[in-house]
Amino acid sequence: MRYPICHSAEYDERGAPTMNRATPSIVRDIMSRDCYRVSPNASITTLAKGLALHRLPGAPVVDESDRLIGFISEQDVMGRVLDSIYHDDEAPLVKEMMRHEVLSVSPNKSITDLAQEMLGPKPKVYPVVEQQRLIGIVTRRDILVALLAIRRH
């Protein structure tokens, strides 16, 4: 299954972010919808290719009903992919390596509140969850672009 990464921010001729709607205030305003996600039964190699293709530092793991059940980062898989190259091992499945404790965010969370939380060593990508289902992701870059738009107004 392929999911495009759709960023809500656009850029003008100077490279400055422009928002195509009112000044964003909550995560729902800036999150990427229909994002890349992975099945727990996917191989780590498949995941690594997806992360590279979509230029993501990690991906939510979802079940058949799109319920968020885990998260796996590129850092989690780099060592295993490297090992499989040197030892010609079969790559493990995502479910064998994913983190079950996932920091997620509500679509109604304030952008400035989330920005404060992201100042520390928190994830670079937050799954956006509503009624236990994944509805999008928000990245540090999305937050930065939104903060620039807020600052301008």
PDB file of C-alpha atoms in Angstrom:
ATOM      1  CA  MET A   1       0.000   0.000   0.000  1.00  0.00           C
ATOM      2  CA  ARG A   2       1.423   3.394  -0.952  1.00  0.00           C
ATOM      3  CA  TYR A   3       0.601   6.592   0.862  1.00  0.00           C
ATOM      4  CA  PRO A   4       1.781   9.993  -0.343  1.00  0.00           C
ATOM      5  CA  ILE A   5       3.110  12.556   2.055  1.00  0.00           C
ATOM      6  CA  CYS A   6       1.050  15.700   1.627  1.00  0.00           C
ATOM      7  CA  HIS A   7       2.412  18.798   3.286  1.00  0.00           C
ATOM      8  CA  SER A   8       0.016  21.630   4.015  1.00  0.00           C
ATOM      9  CA  ALA A   9       2.668  24.315   3.636  1.00  0.00           C
ATOM     10  CA  GLU A  10       3.603  25.851   0.336  1.00  0.00           C
ATOM     11  CA  TYR A  11       6.502  28.184  -0.414  1.00  0.00           C
ATOM     12  CA  ASP A  12       6.685  31.478  -2.300  1.00  0.00           C
ATOM     13  CA  GLU A  13       9.412  32.479  -4.790  1.00  0.00           C
ATOM     14  CA  ARG A  14      11.731  33.512  -1.907  1.00  0.00           C
ATOM     15  CA  GLY A  15      11.311  30.141  -0.192  1.00  0.00           C
ATOM     16  CA  ALA A  16       9.194  31.613   2.597  1.00  0.00           C
ATOM     17  CA  PRO A  17       6.351  29.414   3.829  1.00  0.00           C
ATOM     18  CA  THR A  18       2.840  30.376   2.798  1.00  0.00           C
ATOM     19  CA  MET A  19      -0.297  28.783   4.135  1.00  0.00           C
ATOM     20  CA  ASN A  20      -3.194  28.300   1.779  1.00  0.00           C
ATOM     21  CA  ARG A  21      -5.713  28.874   4.571  1.00  0.00           C
ATOM     22  CA  ALA A  22      -6.110  31.012   7.675  1.00  0.00           C
ATOM     23  CA  THR A  23      -3.272  31.106  10.177  1.00  0.00           C
ATOM     24  CA  PRO A  24      -2.963  27.586  11.605  1.00  0.00           C
ATOM     25  CA  SER A  25      -3.659  27.076  15.298  1.00  0.00           C
ATOM     26  CA  ILE A  26      -4.189  23.350  15.833  1.00  0.00           C
ATOM     27  CA  VAL A  27      -2.520  20.188  14.581  1.00  0.00           C
ATOM     28  CA  ARG A  28      -5.457  19.371  12.266  1.00  0.00           C
ATOM     29  CA  ASP A  29      -4.603  22.541  10.290  1.00  0.00           C
ATOM     30  CA  ILE A  30      -1.108  21.363   9.398  1.00  0.00           C
ATOM     31  CA  MET A  31      -1.017  17.561   9.630  1.00  0.00           C
ATOM     32  CA  SER A  32      -0.244  15.403   6.619  1.00  0.00           C
ATOM     33  CA  ARG A  33      -3.207  13.181   5.762  1.00  0.00           C
ATOM     34  CA  ASP A  34      -3.123   9.862   3.897  1.00  0.00           C
ATOM     35  CA  CYS A  35       0.432   9.358   5.085  1.00  0.00           C
ATOM     36  CA  TYR A  36       2.819   6.489   4.819  1.00  0.00           C
ATOM     37  CA  ARG A  37       2.105   3.821   7.400  1.00  0.00           C
ATOM     38  CA  VAL A  38       3.221   0.244   7.719  1.00  0.00           C
ATOM     39  CA  SER A  39       1.703  -3.115   8.618  1.00  0.00           C
ATOM     40  CA  PRO A  40       3.195  -5.063  11.529  1.00  0.00           C
ATOM     41  CA  ASN A  41       3.740  -7.950   9.083  1.00  0.00           C
ATOM     42  CA  ALA A  42       5.879  -5.922   6.670  1.00  0.00           C
ATOM     43  CA  SER A  43       9.579  -6.692   6.514  1.00  0.00           C
ATOM     44  CA  ILE A  44      12.098  -4.226   7.862  1.00  0.00           C
ATOM     45  CA  THR A  45      13.531  -3.974   4.340  1.00  0.00           C
ATOM     46  CA  THR A  46      10.139  -2.906   2.963  1.00  0.00           C
ATOM     47  CA  LEU A  47       9.826  -0.356   5.767  1.00  0.00           C
ATOM     48  CA  ALA A  48      13.337   1.014   5.149  1.00  0.00           C
ATOM     49  CA  LYS A  49      12.528   1.507   1.456  1.00  0.00           C
ATOM     50  CA  GLY A  50       9.281   3.304   2.365  1.00  0.00           C
ATOM     51  CA  LEU A  51      11.010   5.603   4.845  1.00  0.00           C
ATOM     52  CA  ALA A  52      13.672   6.457   2.272  1.00  0.00           C
ATOM     53  CA  LEU A  53      11.130   7.023  -0.509  1.00  0.00           C
ATOM     54  CA  HIS A  54       8.962   9.310   1.622  1.00  0.00           C
ATOM     55  CA  ARG A  55      11.938  10.919   3.410  1.00  0.00           C
ATOM     56  CA  LEU A  56      10.528  10.160   6.843  1.00  0.00           C
ATOM     57  CA  PRO A  57      12.401   9.529  10.096  1.00  0.00           C
ATOM     58  CA  GLY A  58       9.811   6.950  11.156  1.00  0.00           C
ATOM     59  CA  ALA A  59       6.389   5.486  10.474  1.00  0.00           C
ATOM     60  CA  PRO A  60       3.263   4.579  12.403  1.00  0.00           C
ATOM     61  CA  VAL A  61       2.373   0.895  12.544  1.00  0.00           C
ATOM     62  CA  VAL A  62      -1.337   0.201  12.067  1.00  0.00           C
ATOM     63  CA  ASP A  63      -3.638  -2.815  12.072  1.00  0.00           C
ATOM     64  CA  GLU A  64      -6.186  -3.663   9.358  1.00  0.00           C
ATOM     65  CA  SER A  65      -8.616  -1.072  10.789  1.00  0.00           C
ATOM     66  CA  ASP A  66      -5.998   1.707  10.758  1.00  0.00           C
ATOM     67  CA  ARG A  67      -5.720   1.638  14.552  1.00  0.00           C
ATOM     68  CA  LEU A  68      -2.327   2.812  15.749  1.00  0.00           C
ATOM     69  CA  ILE A  69      -0.538  -0.137  17.355  1.00  0.00           C
ATOM     70  CA  GLY A  70       3.093   0.958  17.279  1.00  0.00           C
ATOM     71  CA  PHE A  71       5.820   3.115  15.806  1.00  0.00           C
ATOM     72  CA  ILE A  72       9.169   2.355  14.251  1.00  0.00           C
ATOM     73  CA  SER A  73      11.941   4.806  13.414  1.00  0.00           C
ATOM     74  CA  GLU A  74      14.719   4.729  10.856  1.00  0.00           C
ATOM     75  CA  GLN A  75      17.140   4.588  13.779  1.00  0.00           C
ATOM     76  CA  ASP A  76      15.380   1.425  15.010  1.00  0.00           C
ATOM     77  CA  VAL A  77      15.960  -0.321  11.681  1.00  0.00           C
ATOM     78  CA  MET A  78      19.375   0.913  10.516  1.00  0.00           C
ATOM     79  CA  GLY A  79      21.341  -1.588  12.563  1.00  0.00           C
ATOM     80  CA  ARG A  80      19.167  -4.511  11.524  1.00  0.00           C
ATOM     81  CA  VAL A  81      19.411  -3.632   7.836  1.00  0.00           C
ATOM     82  CA  LEU A  82      23.177  -3.297   8.194  1.00  0.00           C
ATOM     83  CA  ASP A  83      23.387  -6.682   9.946  1.00  0.00           C
ATOM     84  CA  SER A  84      21.324  -8.324   7.213  1.00  0.00           C
ATOM     85  CA  ILE A  85      23.765  -6.994   4.593  1.00  0.00           C
ATOM     86  CA  TYR A  86      26.847  -8.396   6.357  1.00  0.00           C
ATOM     87  CA  HIS A  87      25.313 -11.669   7.481  1.00  0.00           C
ATOM     88  CA  ASP A  88      22.891 -12.223   4.600  1.00  0.00           C
ATOM     89  CA  ASP A  89      20.157 -12.734   7.189  1.00  0.00           C
ATOM     90  CA  GLU A  90      16.500 -12.519   6.401  1.00  0.00           C
ATOM     91  CA  ALA A  91      15.155  -9.174   7.543  1.00  0.00           C
ATOM     92  CA  PRO A  92      12.851  -9.328  10.587  1.00  0.00           C
ATOM     93  CA  LEU A  93       9.251  -8.161  10.527  1.00  0.00           C
ATOM     94  CA  VAL A  94       8.156  -4.745  11.766  1.00  0.00           C
ATOM     95  CA  LYS A  95       6.168  -6.337  14.626  1.00  0.00           C
ATOM     96  CA  GLU A  96       9.396  -7.829  15.999  1.00  0.00           C
ATOM     97  CA  MET A  97      11.023  -4.404  16.357  1.00  0.00           C
ATOM     98  CA  MET A  98       8.283  -1.776  16.685  1.00  0.00           C
ATOM     99  CA  ARG A  99       7.722   0.230  19.825  1.00  0.00           C
ATOM    100  CA  HIS A 100       4.337  -0.442  21.379  1.00  0.00           C
ATOM    101  CA  GLU A 101       4.367   2.662  23.575  1.00  0.00           C
ATOM    102  CA  VAL A 102       3.692   5.444  21.097  1.00  0.00           C
ATOM    103  CA  LEU A 103       3.572   9.181  21.674  1.00  0.00           C
ATOM    104  CA  SER A 104       0.659  10.392  19.599  1.00  0.00           C
ATOM    105  CA  VAL A 105      -1.189  13.682  19.407  1.00  0.00           C
ATOM    106  CA  SER A 106      -4.803  14.784  19.087  1.00  0.00           C
ATOM    107  CA  PRO A 107      -5.765  16.730  15.959  1.00  0.00           C
ATOM    108  CA  ASN A 108      -7.144  19.436  18.270  1.00  0.00           C
ATOM    109  CA  LYS A 109      -3.872  20.035  20.116  1.00  0.00           C
ATOM    110  CA  SER A 110      -2.492  23.553  19.932  1.00  0.00           C
ATOM    111  CA  ILE A 111       0.466  23.956  17.582  1.00  0.00           C
ATOM    112  CA  THR A 112       2.324  26.088  20.120  1.00  0.00           C
ATOM    113  CA  ASP A 113       1.785  23.492  22.875  1.00  0.00           C
ATOM    114  CA  LEU A 114       3.116  20.724  20.646  1.00  0.00           C
ATOM    115  CA  ALA A 115       6.057  22.928  19.635  1.00  0.00           C
ATOM    116  CA  GLN A 116       6.965  23.302  23.327  1.00  0.00           C
ATOM    117  CA  GLU A 117       6.883  19.510  23.761  1.00  0.00           C
ATOM    118  CA  MET A 118       9.024  18.978  20.652  1.00  0.00           C
ATOM    119  CA  LEU A 119      11.854  21.166  21.967  1.00  0.00           C
ATOM    120  CA  GLY A 120      13.294  18.239  23.905  1.00  0.00           C
ATOM    121  CA  PRO A 121      14.470  14.871  22.633  1.00  0.00           C
ATOM    122  CA  LYS A 122      10.963  13.905  21.584  1.00  0.00           C
ATOM    123  CA  PRO A 123      10.090  12.154  18.327  1.00  0.00           C
ATOM    124  CA  LYS A 124      10.484  13.992  15.047  1.00  0.00           C
ATOM    125  CA  VAL A 125       7.161  12.558  13.871  1.00  0.00           C
ATOM    126  CA  TYR A 126       3.940  12.328  15.830  1.00  0.00           C
ATOM    127  CA  PRO A 127       1.066  10.142  14.676  1.00  0.00           C
ATOM    128  CA  VAL A 128      -2.202  12.094  14.810  1.00  0.00           C
ATOM    129  CA  VAL A 129      -4.918   9.907  16.296  1.00  0.00           C
ATOM    130  CA  GLU A 130      -8.659  10.349  16.631  1.00  0.00           C
ATOM    131  CA  GLN A 131     -10.809   7.634  18.228  1.00  0.00           C
ATOM    132  CA  GLN A 132      -7.750   5.328  18.267  1.00  0.00           C
ATOM    133  CA  ARG A 133      -7.385   5.552  14.485  1.00  0.00           C
ATOM    134  CA  LEU A 134      -4.486   7.109  12.614  1.00  0.00           C
ATOM    135  CA  ILE A 135      -5.693  10.144  10.672  1.00  0.00           C
ATOM    136  CA  GLY A 136      -2.324  11.712   9.813  1.00  0.00           C
ATOM    137  CA  ILE A 137       1.135  12.655  11.001  1.00  0.00           C
ATOM    138  CA  VAL A 138       2.794  15.889  12.016  1.00  0.00           C
ATOM    139  CA  THR A 139       6.551  16.473  11.831  1.00  0.00           C
ATOM    140  CA  ARG A 140       8.897  18.977  13.392  1.00  0.00           C
ATOM    141  CA  ARG A 141       9.180  20.629   9.986  1.00  0.00           C
ATOM    142  CA  ASP A 142       5.371  21.019   9.802  1.00  0.00           C
ATOM    143  CA  ILE A 143       5.435  22.670  13.236  1.00  0.00           C
ATOM    144  CA  LEU A 144       8.299  24.995  12.259  1.00  0.00           C
ATOM    145  CA  VAL A 145       6.517  26.122   9.084  1.00  0.00           C
ATOM    146  CA  ALA A 146       3.315  26.726  11.091  1.00  0.00           C
ATOM    147  CA  LEU A 147       5.193  28.747  13.720  1.00  0.00           C
ATOM    148  CA  LEU A 148       6.650  30.934  10.972  1.00  0.00           C
ATOM    149  CA  ALA A 149       3.145  31.511   9.588  1.00  0.00           C
ATOM    150  CA  ILE A 150       1.817  32.339  13.070  1.00  0.00           C
ATOM    151  CA  ARG A 151       4.698  34.750  13.665  1.00  0.00           C
ATOM    152  CA  ARG A 152       3.938  36.603  10.430  1.00  0.00           C
ATOM    153  CA  HIS A 153       0.335  37.285  11.457  1.00  0.00           C
TER     154      HIS A 153
END
